Amino acid sequence: MTTKKVILYSLSTCAYCQAIKKMFTDLNLSFQCVQADDLADAERKKAIKNLRKVNPQCSFPTVVVDDEAIVGYKVQEIKEKLGIRTEVDELYDMLKKGHEPKGYYLNGDKEKAFELLRGLLTNKKRYGYMACPCRLASGTRENDRDIICPCVYREADVREYGSCFCSLYVSADWYTGKIKRVTVPERRPPELSDPL
């Protein structure tokens, strides 16, 4: 897959570190994991010294790809640095190509956009359709028709607030920061939100 040297500086107690470790394992990626809190004193000091060379803040997780550090839980940035494409990348490209010409941009914060897209794919595997990742789906397509992405509320939300409810789709003005970003209230009637 990749011939790049990959080191993950991690803590056993850090959920983000463990999520990156799982991602690497799931991708069958060869990497070195330096779990700092599990090391003995001398080994720990050496590991921290090496970490400070690439990340003076000494924060976790830190992923080093061929001597270049990526600090924090930045899954998409890590994948891009490694040249890894997955199903979520294909979905991103497809939605971008299909919706931007209509004035619906994908959130410019790629980490947020990709987390939302992962939620859509999870719902597709779970229910057979991409229900909004920020709403509880019933699992019955007919009941969830209004929240299949893009949901029926998107147009009104983007027109009024510059963003849809989950902020996957945004207007050009929201994308470029020309309008204030606010929390979009839920438009879905409560009776549709109760899947029971």
Tab-separated table of C-alpha atoms in Angstrom:
chain	number	residue	atom	x	y	z
A	1	MET	CA	0.000	0.000	0.000
A	2	THR	CA	2.554	2.614	1.121
A	3	THR	CA	6.316	2.451	1.524
A	4	LYS	CA	6.459	5.530	3.711
A	5	LYS	CA	7.810	5.326	7.237
A	6	VAL	CA	4.933	5.905	9.659
A	7	ILE	CA	5.217	6.467	13.412
A	8	LEU	CA	2.246	7.012	15.705
A	9	TYR	CA	3.004	8.662	19.047
A	10	SER	CA	0.141	7.517	21.205
A	11	LEU	CA	-1.266	7.194	24.705
A	12	SER	CA	-3.218	4.113	25.771
A	13	THR	CA	-5.822	6.404	27.359
A	14	CYS	CA	-6.325	8.649	24.322
A	15	ALA	CA	-9.429	7.721	22.294
A	16	TYR	CA	-8.161	9.635	19.254
A	17	CYS	CA	-4.812	7.836	19.385
A	18	GLN	CA	-6.548	4.474	19.574
A	19	ALA	CA	-8.854	5.413	16.675
A	20	ILE	CA	-5.854	6.225	14.471
A	21	LYS	CA	-4.150	3.010	15.559
A	22	LYS	CA	-7.299	1.070	14.614
A	23	MET	CA	-7.474	2.853	11.253
A	24	PHE	CA	-3.876	1.892	10.466
A	25	THR	CA	-4.536	-1.697	11.513
A	26	ASP	CA	-7.772	-1.865	9.489
A	27	LEU	CA	-5.915	-0.506	6.452
A	28	ASN	CA	-3.228	-3.160	6.981
A	29	LEU	CA	-0.651	-0.375	7.128
A	30	SER	CA	2.835	-0.998	8.430
A	31	PHE	CA	3.539	1.494	11.227
A	32	GLN	CA	5.447	1.894	14.461
A	33	CYS	CA	3.371	2.741	17.515
A	34	VAL	CA	5.136	4.490	20.371
A	35	GLN	CA	2.691	4.206	23.259
A	36	ALA	CA	4.388	6.710	25.549
A	37	ASP	CA	2.492	5.957	28.758
A	38	ASP	CA	3.375	2.259	28.556
A	39	LEU	CA	7.139	2.848	28.317
A	40	ALA	CA	9.649	2.551	31.161
A	41	ASP	CA	11.409	5.751	32.308
A	42	ALA	CA	14.471	5.638	30.034
A	43	GLU	CA	12.446	4.556	26.992
A	44	ARG	CA	9.797	7.172	27.740
A	45	LYS	CA	12.377	9.979	27.957
A	46	LYS	CA	13.884	8.912	24.637
A	47	ALA	CA	10.435	8.720	22.990
A	48	ILE	CA	9.426	12.158	24.304
A	49	LYS	CA	12.737	13.636	23.105
A	50	ASN	CA	12.085	12.220	19.629
A	51	LEU	CA	8.489	13.452	19.687
A	52	ARG	CA	9.556	16.997	20.662
A	53	LYS	CA	11.786	17.128	17.554
A	54	VAL	CA	8.695	16.933	15.323
A	55	ASN	CA	6.057	18.298	17.720
A	56	PRO	CA	7.462	20.692	20.358
A	57	GLN	CA	4.061	20.719	22.107
A	58	CYS	CA	4.495	16.996	22.750
A	59	SER	CA	0.771	16.355	22.240
A	60	PHE	CA	-1.052	13.197	21.270
A	61	PRO	CA	-1.790	11.788	18.805
A	62	THR	CA	1.109	12.752	16.594
A	63	VAL	CA	1.637	10.867	13.358
A	64	VAL	CA	4.970	11.179	11.607
A	65	VAL	CA	5.059	10.296	7.923
A	66	ASP	CA	8.575	10.359	6.481
A	67	ASP	CA	9.692	12.944	9.075
A	68	GLU	CA	6.653	15.202	8.594
A	69	ALA	CA	4.346	15.504	11.616
A	70	ILE	CA	0.571	15.610	11.635
A	71	VAL	CA	-0.574	16.697	15.083
A	72	GLY	CA	-4.015	15.781	16.351
A	73	TYR	CA	-6.896	13.664	15.173
A	74	LYS	CA	-6.713	14.575	11.489
A	75	VAL	CA	-7.762	11.387	9.744
A	76	GLN	CA	-8.203	12.891	6.299
A	77	GLU	CA	-4.893	14.751	6.412
A	78	ILE	CA	-3.143	11.541	7.475
A	79	LYS	CA	-4.783	9.552	4.670
A	80	GLU	CA	-3.859	12.197	2.096
A	81	LYS	CA	-0.250	12.265	3.299
A	82	LEU	CA	-0.114	8.467	2.933
A	83	GLY	CA	-1.816	8.520	-0.478
A	84	ILE	CA	-4.664	6.351	0.784
A	85	ARG	CA	-8.115	6.586	-0.774
A	86	THR	CA	-11.143	4.825	0.637
A	87	GLU	CA	-14.873	4.655	-0.035
A	88	VAL	CA	-15.402	7.964	1.755
A	89	ASP	CA	-13.015	9.717	-0.661
A	90	GLU	CA	-15.029	8.405	-3.607
A	91	LEU	CA	-18.266	9.647	-1.999
A	92	TYR	CA	-16.700	13.079	-1.374
A	93	ASP	CA	-15.642	13.395	-5.016
A	94	MET	CA	-19.056	12.268	-6.286
A	95	LEU	CA	-21.037	14.654	-4.046
A	96	LYS	CA	-18.709	17.572	-4.763
A	97	LYS	CA	-19.030	17.055	-8.506
A	98	GLY	CA	-22.798	16.617	-8.375
A	99	HIS	CA	-23.813	19.341	-5.917
A	100	GLU	CA	-21.369	22.254	-6.253
A	101	PRO	CA	-22.699	23.220	-9.702
A	102	LYS	CA	-26.119	23.546	-8.003
A	103	GLY	CA	-24.687	25.919	-5.366
A	104	TYR	CA	-24.308	23.382	-2.553
A	105	TYR	CA	-20.703	23.196	-1.372
A	106	LEU	CA	-19.324	20.552	0.930
A	107	ASN	CA	-18.136	21.907	4.269
A	108	GLY	CA	-14.659	23.404	3.826
A	109	ASP	CA	-13.476	21.803	7.069
A	110	LYS	CA	-12.473	18.526	5.435
A	111	GLU	CA	-12.136	16.658	8.717
A	112	LYS	CA	-15.729	17.570	9.629
A	113	ALA	CA	-17.009	16.858	6.121
A	114	PHE	CA	-15.366	13.445	6.059
A	115	GLU	CA	-16.712	12.534	9.524
A	116	LEU	CA	-20.207	13.347	8.252
A	117	LEU	CA	-19.597	11.313	5.091
A	118	ARG	CA	-18.419	8.362	7.203
A	119	GLY	CA	-21.720	8.664	9.082
A	120	LEU	CA	-23.629	8.560	5.791
A	121	LEU	CA	-21.754	5.409	4.778
A	122	THR	CA	-22.411	3.830	8.172
A	123	ASN	CA	-26.121	4.496	7.732
A	124	LYS	CA	-25.998	3.105	4.189
A	125	LYS	CA	-24.498	-0.136	5.527
A	126	ARG	CA	-26.959	-0.183	8.417
A	127	TYR	CA	-30.176	0.706	6.589
A	128	GLY	CA	-29.428	0.434	2.882
A	129	TYR	CA	-29.680	4.199	2.350
A	130	MET	CA	-27.705	7.262	3.407
A	131	ALA	CA	-29.830	8.751	6.169
A	132	CYS	CA	-28.616	12.030	7.651
A	133	PRO	CA	-25.834	11.200	10.119
A	134	CYS	CA	-27.144	13.776	12.616
A	135	ARG	CA	-30.645	12.375	12.895
A	136	LEU	CA	-32.034	9.117	14.241
A	137	ALA	CA	-33.299	6.987	11.372
A	138	SER	CA	-36.026	4.380	11.843
A	139	GLY	CA	-34.541	1.889	9.421
A	140	THR	CA	-37.665	2.005	7.276
A	141	ARG	CA	-36.976	3.842	4.047
A	142	GLU	CA	-40.551	5.143	3.726
A	143	ASN	CA	-40.434	6.682	7.234
A	144	ASP	CA	-36.981	8.191	6.625
A	145	ARG	CA	-37.585	9.493	3.112
A	146	ASP	CA	-37.287	13.109	4.332
A	147	ILE	CA	-33.831	12.588	5.888
A	148	ILE	CA	-32.146	10.641	3.107
A	149	CYS	CA	-29.176	12.810	2.177
A	150	PRO	CA	-29.545	15.355	0.814
A	151	CYS	CA	-32.557	15.737	3.064
A	152	VAL	CA	-35.688	17.608	2.023
A	153	TYR	CA	-34.804	20.350	4.534
A	154	ARG	CA	-31.463	21.186	2.936
A	155	GLU	CA	-32.701	23.786	0.462
A	156	ALA	CA	-34.559	25.857	3.062
A	157	ASP	CA	-31.750	25.499	5.624
A	158	VAL	CA	-29.040	26.601	3.188
A	159	ARG	CA	-31.191	29.459	1.869
A	160	GLU	CA	-31.957	30.756	5.393
A	161	TYR	CA	-28.814	29.848	7.376
A	162	GLY	CA	-26.178	29.133	4.744
A	163	SER	CA	-25.835	25.552	5.951
A	164	CYS	CA	-27.894	22.406	6.208
A	165	PHE	CA	-28.722	20.974	9.646
A	166	CYS	CA	-25.548	18.843	9.923
A	167	SER	CA	-23.439	21.412	7.982
A	168	LEU	CA	-22.345	18.964	5.303
A	169	TYR	CA	-23.817	21.210	2.596
A	170	VAL	CA	-23.196	24.943	2.734
A	171	SER	CA	-23.697	28.002	0.557
A	172	ALA	CA	-20.867	29.827	-1.181
A	173	ASP	CA	-21.179	32.680	1.339
A	174	TRP	CA	-20.976	30.271	4.305
A	175	TYR	CA	-18.063	28.442	2.669
A	176	THR	CA	-16.090	31.664	2.175
A	177	GLY	CA	-17.000	33.097	5.589
A	178	LYS	CA	-19.062	35.997	4.207
A	179	ILE	CA	-21.960	35.164	6.498
A	180	LYS	CA	-22.061	34.352	10.184
A	181	ARG	CA	-22.136	30.643	10.930
A	182	VAL	CA	-24.975	29.762	13.244
A	183	THR	CA	-26.520	26.584	14.588
A	184	VAL	CA	-29.292	25.463	12.267
A	185	PRO	CA	-32.488	24.553	14.134
A	186	GLU	CA	-34.162	21.223	13.456
A	187	ARG	CA	-36.949	21.527	10.875
A	188	ARG	CA	-38.017	17.900	10.965
A	189	PRO	CA	-41.365	17.573	12.754
A	190	PRO	CA	-41.023	15.738	16.105
A	191	GLU	CA	-43.540	13.085	15.099
A	192	LEU	CA	-41.211	12.018	12.263
A	193	SER	CA	-38.235	11.877	14.623
A	194	ASP	CA	-39.781	9.177	16.783
A	195	PRO	CA	-39.085	5.956	14.891
A	196	LEU	CA	-41.208	3.817	17.232
